[in-house]
Amino acid sequence: MNMQLKFWHKLLITFIAFGIAIAGFMLRLPAMFSGRDREMHTLFYFLAAAFLNILFAKRNLLIHALIFAMLYAFGVAIEYAQEYSNTLLHRKIHGNADPEDMHANLIGIAAFSALWLVYVLCWYLWKAFKTGNNNAATGKMESK
């Protein structure tokens, strides 16, 4: 089944998902998760990078780089928004902006990028190999 989503549908899905993510990041974690905060940041950003790259980038390096930069900027902005929310609401609903959380976000995005780059490289190598085998089997030369 090959279902193509329109660009605007992809944007709508993305805005809904990140709206939920923003709401989730603005809440304080229950105490049972406090020791796993960094791992949760890494996992979220790994999955967010996967979600956005599958939805938008396919195998486009420029779009992938843009998604990488936007996710990292989102991670930094949400950390400062958490700190600002304490001032805005005059009570502590979340911790301060944490550089270690920002680093964990970057690790998640970079880990996905490493896997994505390996996938793209293998895909292009497979495509080149397949094209080369088809040309050899038919006896045609590829002109450049």
XYZ file of N, CA, C and O in Angstrom:
576
model
N 0.841 -1.177 0.000
C 0.000 0.000 0.000
C 0.885 1.240 0.000
O 1.685 1.443 0.890
N 0.762 2.041 -1.017
C 1.558 3.243 -1.146
C 0.647 4.452 -0.969
O -0.070 4.832 -1.871
N 0.686 5.026 0.220
C -0.166 6.164 0.532
C 0.683 7.423 0.577
O 1.669 7.480 1.301
N 0.337 8.404 -0.215
C 1.062 9.663 -0.256
C 0.286 10.724 0.521
O -0.875 10.974 0.236
N 0.953 11.329 1.492
C 0.344 12.425 2.231
C 0.710 13.738 1.561
O 1.831 13.904 1.080
N -0.216 14.657 1.532
C 0.079 15.985 1.016
C 0.949 16.716 2.032
O 0.931 16.410 3.227
N 1.691 17.694 1.544
C 2.605 18.447 2.407
C 1.867 19.072 3.584
O 2.351 19.061 4.708
N 0.698 19.608 3.351
C -0.063 20.263 4.420
C -0.535 19.260 5.465
O -0.608 19.593 6.648
N -0.834 18.037 5.037
C -1.196 17.000 6.004
C 0.004 16.642 6.877
O -0.138 16.439 8.086
N 1.165 16.578 6.260
C 2.391 16.297 7.017
C 2.650 17.394 8.047
O 3.017 17.117 9.189
N 2.454 18.648 7.630
C 2.645 19.764 8.567
C 1.647 19.701 9.722
O 2.007 19.944 10.875
N 0.402 19.381 9.413
C -0.622 19.280 10.453
C -0.270 18.188 11.456
O -0.340 18.401 12.671
N 0.127 17.027 10.958
C 0.543 15.925 11.842
C 1.722 16.358 12.706
O 1.756 16.090 13.905
N 2.670 17.059 12.102
C 3.853 17.525 12.832
C 3.475 18.525 13.916
O 3.946 18.428 15.053
N 2.632 19.495 13.593
C 2.223 20.497 14.584
C 1.455 19.861 15.741
O 1.642 20.239 16.900
N 0.609 18.911 15.445
C -0.132 18.217 16.513
C 0.833 17.447 17.405
O 0.766 17.535 18.640
N 1.759 16.704 16.784
C 2.722 15.916 17.565
C 3.599 16.814 18.428
O 3.841 16.513 19.609
N 4.074 17.927 17.882
C 4.935 18.801 18.667
C 4.146 19.629 19.674
O 4.689 20.017 20.707
N 2.879 19.874 19.420
C 2.039 20.508 20.436
C 1.915 19.612 21.666
O 2.027 20.073 22.808
N 1.708 18.332 21.417
C 1.652 17.363 22.517
C 3.004 17.280 23.221
O 3.076 17.228 24.446
N 4.080 17.297 22.437
C 5.428 17.238 23.017
C 5.717 18.460 23.888
O 6.285 18.332 24.982
N 5.331 19.626 23.428
C 5.561 20.850 24.211
C 4.805 20.766 25.527
O 5.357 21.079 26.587
N 3.561 20.348 25.470
C 2.781 20.201 26.704
C 3.458 19.203 27.641
O 3.560 19.440 28.848
N 3.945 18.112 27.093
C 4.618 17.108 27.911
C 5.912 17.610 28.512
O 6.227 17.321 29.679
N 6.676 18.382 27.754
C 7.942 18.905 28.267
C 7.738 19.990 29.311
O 8.619 20.231 30.141
N 6.605 20.659 29.288
C 6.377 21.728 30.252
C 5.909 21.206 31.609
O 5.890 21.941 32.583
N 5.551 19.951 31.678
C 5.134 19.363 32.954
C 6.331 18.745 33.663
O 7.257 18.250 33.031
N 6.295 18.762 34.949
C 7.352 18.126 35.733
C 7.136 16.615 35.705
O 6.017 16.127 35.845
N 8.236 15.889 35.531
C 8.158 14.422 35.519
C 7.828 13.886 36.904
O 8.269 14.447 37.911
N 7.081 12.802 36.977
C 6.885 12.156 38.275
C 8.240 11.703 38.845
O 9.192 11.454 38.103
N 8.306 11.579 40.144
C 9.569 11.267 40.826
C 10.193 9.965 40.347
O 11.416 9.839 40.307
N 9.376 9.000 39.937
C 9.930 7.713 39.521
C 10.748 7.818 38.226
O 11.557 6.964 37.933
N 10.565 8.884 37.443
C 11.329 9.074 36.214
C 12.523 10.009 36.391
O 13.288 10.197 35.452
N 12.697 10.590 37.563
C 13.718 11.626 37.739
C 15.132 11.121 37.476
O 15.983 11.862 37.029
N 15.419 9.874 37.706
C 16.753 9.341 37.459
C 17.006 8.997 36.003
O 18.139 8.729 35.616
N 15.973 9.000 35.188
C 16.096 8.616 33.778
C 15.814 9.784 32.837
O 15.494 9.584 31.666
N 15.972 10.990 33.331
C 15.654 12.180 32.562
C 16.482 12.273 31.286
O 15.953 12.518 30.198
N 17.779 12.074 31.379
C 18.661 12.206 30.210
C 18.327 11.162 29.142
O 18.299 11.464 27.951
N 18.088 9.930 29.575
C 17.753 8.874 28.612
C 16.434 9.176 27.900
O 16.290 8.906 26.708
N 15.499 9.755 28.632
C 14.212 10.099 28.023
C 14.374 11.219 27.004
O 13.726 11.200 25.943
N 15.233 12.190 27.305
C 15.515 13.254 26.340
C 16.138 12.666 25.074
O 15.729 12.991 23.957
N 17.129 11.816 25.255
C 17.810 11.196 24.114
C 16.828 10.393 23.274
O 16.811 10.522 22.041
N 16.009 9.588 23.908
C 15.036 8.773 23.191
C 14.011 9.627 22.452
O 13.691 9.374 21.293
N 13.505 10.665 23.109
C 12.520 11.520 22.463
C 13.098 12.152 21.204
O 12.464 12.141 20.138
N 14.299 12.718 21.301
C 14.877 13.402 20.148
C 15.294 12.424 19.052
O 15.243 12.756 17.869
N 15.701 11.213 19.413
C 15.977 10.175 18.423
C 14.700 9.871 17.646
O 14.688 9.844 16.410
N 13.604 9.648 18.371
C 12.321 9.320 17.730
C 11.754 10.506 16.953
O 11.171 10.320 15.874
N 11.933 11.715 17.472
C 11.456 12.901 16.757
C 12.217 13.077 15.443
O 11.620 13.397 14.412
N 13.529 12.844 15.479
C 14.328 12.929 14.250
C 13.880 11.871 13.249
O 13.756 12.149 12.052
N 13.623 10.662 13.729
C 13.155 9.596 12.847
C 11.804 9.975 12.235
O 11.599 9.855 11.016
N 10.881 10.431 13.065
C 9.550 10.827 12.620
C 9.631 11.884 11.521
O 9.029 11.743 10.452
N 10.391 12.944 11.763
C 10.464 14.049 10.811
C 11.208 13.670 9.536
O 10.820 14.086 8.443
N 12.268 12.886 9.668
C 13.014 12.481 8.467
C 12.214 11.527 7.597
O 12.265 11.614 6.371
N 11.491 10.615 8.206
C 10.648 9.710 7.431
C 9.525 10.486 6.757
O 9.194 10.252 5.598
N 8.976 11.454 7.475
C 7.863 12.223 6.944
C 8.293 13.202 5.847
O 7.619 13.332 4.832
N 9.441 13.871 6.035
C 9.822 14.952 5.130
C 11.080 14.704 4.300
O 11.122 15.061 3.139
N 12.130 14.149 4.883
C 13.436 14.157 4.221
C 13.636 13.039 3.215
O 14.334 13.236 2.233
N 13.083 11.878 3.474
C 13.380 10.691 2.674
C 14.895 10.500 2.666
O 15.461 10.153 3.673
N 15.569 10.789 1.533
C 17.025 10.638 1.470
C 17.710 11.952 1.119
O 18.812 11.962 0.598
N 17.074 13.065 1.399
C 17.596 14.381 1.054
C 18.468 14.914 2.190
O 17.978 15.174 3.297
N 19.752 15.109 1.919
C 20.705 15.539 2.938
C 20.426 16.956 3.428
O 20.555 17.239 4.621
N 20.028 17.839 2.543
C 19.752 19.226 2.933
C 18.553 19.299 3.886
O 18.606 19.986 4.906
N 17.495 18.590 3.554
C 16.316 18.582 4.433
C 16.668 17.925 5.767
O 16.244 18.389 6.830
N 17.477 16.868 5.718
C 17.918 16.211 6.957
C 18.687 17.203 7.841
O 18.447 17.270 9.053
N 19.594 17.970 7.247
C 20.372 18.952 8.013
C 19.455 20.025 8.613
O 19.652 20.450 9.762
N 18.462 20.438 7.853
C 17.499 21.432 8.352
C 16.702 20.875 9.528
O 16.505 21.554 10.541
N 16.264 19.626 9.417
C 15.537 18.979 10.514
C 16.434 18.868 11.742
O 16.007 19.144 12.863
N 17.694 18.489 11.543
C 18.657 18.383 12.640
C 18.759 19.719 13.374
O 18.633 19.780 14.605
N 18.973 20.802 12.610
C 19.136 22.135 13.216
C 17.860 22.585 13.925
O 17.919 23.135 15.037
N 16.717 22.350 13.305
C 15.461 22.780 13.911
C 15.150 21.997 15.188
O 14.661 22.572 16.161
N 15.441 20.708 15.191
C 15.214 19.913 16.402
C 16.129 20.366 17.531
O 15.707 20.443 18.688
N 17.381 20.646 17.207
C 18.292 21.111 18.254
C 17.831 22.471 18.795
O 17.819 22.680 20.013
N 17.445 23.375 17.899
C 16.938 24.688 18.338
C 15.672 24.518 19.179
O 15.499 25.218 20.191
N 14.803 23.602 18.793
C 13.599 23.315 19.572
C 13.981 22.842 20.973
O 13.384 23.271 21.968
N 14.975 21.960 21.061
C 15.409 21.441 22.357
C 15.955 22.523 23.269
O 15.667 22.550 24.463
N 16.738 23.429 22.702
C 17.284 24.540 23.486
C 16.153 25.473 23.906
O 16.067 25.887 25.072
N 15.262 25.788 22.966
C 14.152 26.702 23.270
C 13.239 26.131 24.346
O 12.797 26.869 25.240
N 12.959 24.835 24.307
C 12.050 24.251 25.295
C 12.700 24.257 26.682
O 12.021 24.439 27.688
N 14.016 24.100 26.743
C 14.706 24.161 28.037
C 14.586 25.554 28.647
O 14.307 25.691 29.840
N 14.770 26.589 27.823
C 14.638 27.952 28.344
C 13.181 28.298 28.638
O 12.888 29.055 29.564
N 12.258 27.735 27.878
C 10.829 27.952 28.154
C 10.435 27.332 29.487
O 9.619 27.895 30.226
N 11.024 26.184 29.807
C 10.747 25.557 31.103
C 11.199 26.469 32.237
O 10.491 26.647 33.231
N 12.380 27.061 32.087
C 12.881 27.968 33.128
C 12.020 29.227 33.211
O 11.689 29.688 34.299
N 11.644 29.769 32.070
C 10.836 30.977 32.046
C 9.453 30.732 32.648
O 8.882 31.625 33.285
N 8.906 29.532 32.459
C 7.574 29.242 32.992
C 7.543 29.368 34.515
O 6.512 29.738 35.084
N 8.656 29.086 35.167
C 8.719 29.258 36.622
C 8.566 30.729 37.007
O 7.903 31.049 37.985
N 9.187 31.614 36.241
C 9.098 33.045 36.504
C 7.715 33.574 36.146
O 7.127 34.347 36.894
N 7.204 33.140 35.034
C 5.914 33.617 34.537
C 4.772 33.248 35.480
O 3.894 34.066 35.757
N 4.792 32.028 35.988
C 3.703 31.554 36.846
C 3.951 31.795 38.336
O 3.107 31.482 39.167
N 5.105 32.345 38.676
C 5.484 32.654 40.066
C 5.473 31.432 40.973
O 5.241 31.539 42.170
N 5.655 30.279 40.409
C 5.852 29.058 41.188
C 6.640 28.089 40.317
O 6.626 28.170 39.087
N 7.314 27.169 40.950
C 8.198 26.259 40.228
C 7.401 25.053 39.727
O 7.017 24.194 40.501
N 7.143 25.051 38.408
C 6.474 23.897 37.821
C 7.481 23.008 37.104
O 7.171 21.886 36.729
N 8.662 23.538 36.870
C 9.700 22.767 36.193
C 11.050 23.270 36.670
O 11.158 24.328 37.272
N 12.077 22.535 36.349
C 13.435 22.926 36.736
C 13.960 24.064 35.883
O 13.252 24.643 35.072
N 15.230 24.359 36.055
C 15.891 25.398 35.281
C 16.362 24.815 33.948
O 16.373 23.606 33.756
N 16.784 25.707 33.044
C 17.351 25.255 31.768
C 18.592 24.434 32.089
O 19.497 24.905 32.780
N 18.637 23.207 31.625
C 19.699 22.272 31.983
C 20.568 21.963 30.771
O 20.093 21.332 29.819
N 21.849 22.382 30.778
C 22.739 22.070 29.658
C 22.899 20.561 29.429
O 23.108 20.131 28.288
N 22.792 19.769 30.480
C 22.901 18.319 30.308
C 21.710 17.763 29.528
O 21.866 16.818 28.748
N 20.540 18.344 29.709
C 19.374 17.940 28.906
C 19.582 18.315 27.440
O 19.250 17.538 26.545
N 20.135 19.512 27.211
C 20.404 19.944 25.835
C 21.418 19.013 25.179
O 21.289 18.677 23.996
N 22.401 18.578 25.944
C 23.401 17.640 25.432
C 22.748 16.285 25.116
O 23.052 15.666 24.088
N 21.851 15.836 25.979
C 21.145 14.572 25.739
C 20.279 14.677 24.477
O 20.186 13.719 23.701
N 19.664 15.853 24.262
C 18.887 16.071 23.035
C 19.778 15.914 21.808
O 19.415 15.249 20.836
N 20.954 16.535 21.879
C 21.898 16.474 20.763
C 22.367 15.048 20.504
O 22.490 14.631 19.348
N 22.581 14.283 21.554
C 22.997 12.886 21.390
C 21.915 12.091 20.658
O 22.207 11.297 19.764
N 20.659 12.307 21.014
C 19.563 11.607 20.346
C 19.475 11.947 18.873
O 19.325 11.062 18.023
N 19.603 13.231 18.546
C 19.534 13.651 17.145
C 20.742 13.113 16.376
O 20.610 12.614 15.251
N 21.920 13.188 16.981
C 23.142 12.711 16.315
C 23.111 11.197 16.121
O 23.566 10.689 15.085
N 22.579 10.466 17.089
C 22.492 9.007 16.953
C 21.587 8.632 15.789
O 21.923 7.756 14.978
N 20.444 9.308 15.678
C 19.586 9.031 14.535
C 20.276 9.418 13.235
O 20.198 8.689 12.240
N 20.956 10.560 13.226
C 21.638 11.012 12.010
C 22.683 10.005 11.556
O 22.833 9.771 10.352
N 23.395 9.413 12.493
C 24.391 8.397 12.131
C 23.717 7.210 11.448
O 24.181 6.748 10.397
N 22.627 6.735 12.017
C 21.890 5.628 11.394
C 21.315 6.030 10.039
O 21.354 5.256 9.077
N 20.786 7.224 9.968
C 20.188 7.709 8.736
C 21.231 7.819 7.633
O 20.979 7.427 6.485
N 22.424 8.345 7.961
C 23.484 8.470 6.962
C 23.945 7.105 6.457
O 24.215 6.934 5.266
N 24.031 6.122 7.345
C 24.386 4.765 6.927
C 23.304 4.214 5.996
O 23.615 3.624 4.945
N 22.045 4.414 6.349
C 20.939 3.964 5.500
C 21.018 4.601 4.116
O 20.910 3.916 3.092
N 21.197 5.927 4.067
C 21.237 6.631 2.784
C 22.427 6.163 1.951
O 22.294 5.923 0.745
N 23.577 6.006 2.574
C 24.760 5.530 1.855
C 24.517 4.135 1.284
O 24.804 3.879 0.101
N 23.963 3.242 2.090
C 23.654 1.880 1.610
C 22.634 1.911 0.485
O 22.760 1.169 -0.493
N 21.640 2.780 0.597
C 20.617 2.875 -0.443
C 21.239 3.315 -1.758
O 20.956 2.728 -2.804
N 22.092 4.358 -1.717
C 22.729 4.831 -2.946
C 23.706 3.801 -3.509
O 23.806 3.625 -4.727
N 24.434 3.113 -2.650
C 25.326 2.049 -3.116
C 24.527 0.918 -3.763
O 24.919 0.394 -4.805
N 23.422 0.539 -3.144
C 22.576 -0.522 -3.704
C 22.007 -0.092 -5.051
O 21.987 -0.865 -6.003
N 21.575 1.148 -5.136
C 21.032 1.661 -6.392
C 22.110 1.659 -7.478
O 21.851 1.261 -8.610
N 23.319 2.084 -7.142
C 24.422 2.093 -8.109
C 24.790 0.665 -8.513
O 25.039 0.388 -9.699
N 24.817 -0.234 -7.535
C 25.137 -1.631 -7.819
C 24.087 -2.249 -8.722
O 24.399 -2.943 -9.684
N 22.832 -1.991 -8.420
C 21.726 -2.545 -9.200
C 21.750 -1.996 -10.623
O 21.558 -2.736 -11.585
N 22.006 -0.700 -10.774
C 22.089 -0.084 -12.092
C 23.270 -0.661 -12.869
O 23.154 -0.955 -14.055
N 24.397 -0.840 -12.185
C 25.576 -1.421 -12.825
C 25.327 -2.841 -13.287
O 25.746 -3.236 -14.371
N 24.638 -3.646 -12.484
C 24.320 -5.028 -12.865
C 23.342 -5.070 -14.023
O 23.452 -5.922 -14.900
N 22.369 -4.177 -14.052
C 21.403 -4.152 -15.151
C 22.108 -3.784 -16.458
O 21.822 -4.354 -17.499
N 23.027 -2.828 -16.402
C 23.774 -2.443 -17.603
C 24.672 -3.577 -18.075
O 24.806 -3.813 -19.272
N 25.302 -4.285 -17.162
C 26.177 -5.398 -17.532
C 25.373 -6.551 -18.117
O 25.800 -7.194 -19.078
N 24.187 -6.803 -17.589
C 23.362 -7.909 -18.067
C 22.813 -7.641 -19.467
O 22.682 -8.551 -20.279
N 22.503 -6.385 -19.750
C 21.940 -6.068 -21.072
C 23.020 -5.689 -22.074
O 22.726 -5.541 -23.251
N 24.247 -5.509 -21.615
C 25.343 -5.161 -22.502
C 25.359 -3.694 -22.879
O 26.049 -3.290 -23.797
N 24.585 -2.885 -22.165
C 24.540 -1.451 -22.473
C 25.586 -0.725 -21.643
O 25.859 -1.075 -20.497
N 26.124 0.299 -22.207
C 27.077 1.166 -21.503
C 26.314 2.397 -21.008
O 25.475 2.931 -21.731
N 26.620 2.803 -19.815
C 25.980 4.001 -19.273
C 26.744 5.211 -19.758
O 27.953 5.304 -19.580
N 26.058 6.136 -20.407
C 26.722 7.342 -20.897
C 26.557 8.458 -19.886
O 25.525 8.582 -19.253
N 27.608 9.248 -19.788
C 27.581 10.377 -18.826
C 27.739 11.679 -19.544
O 28.298 11.848 -20.516
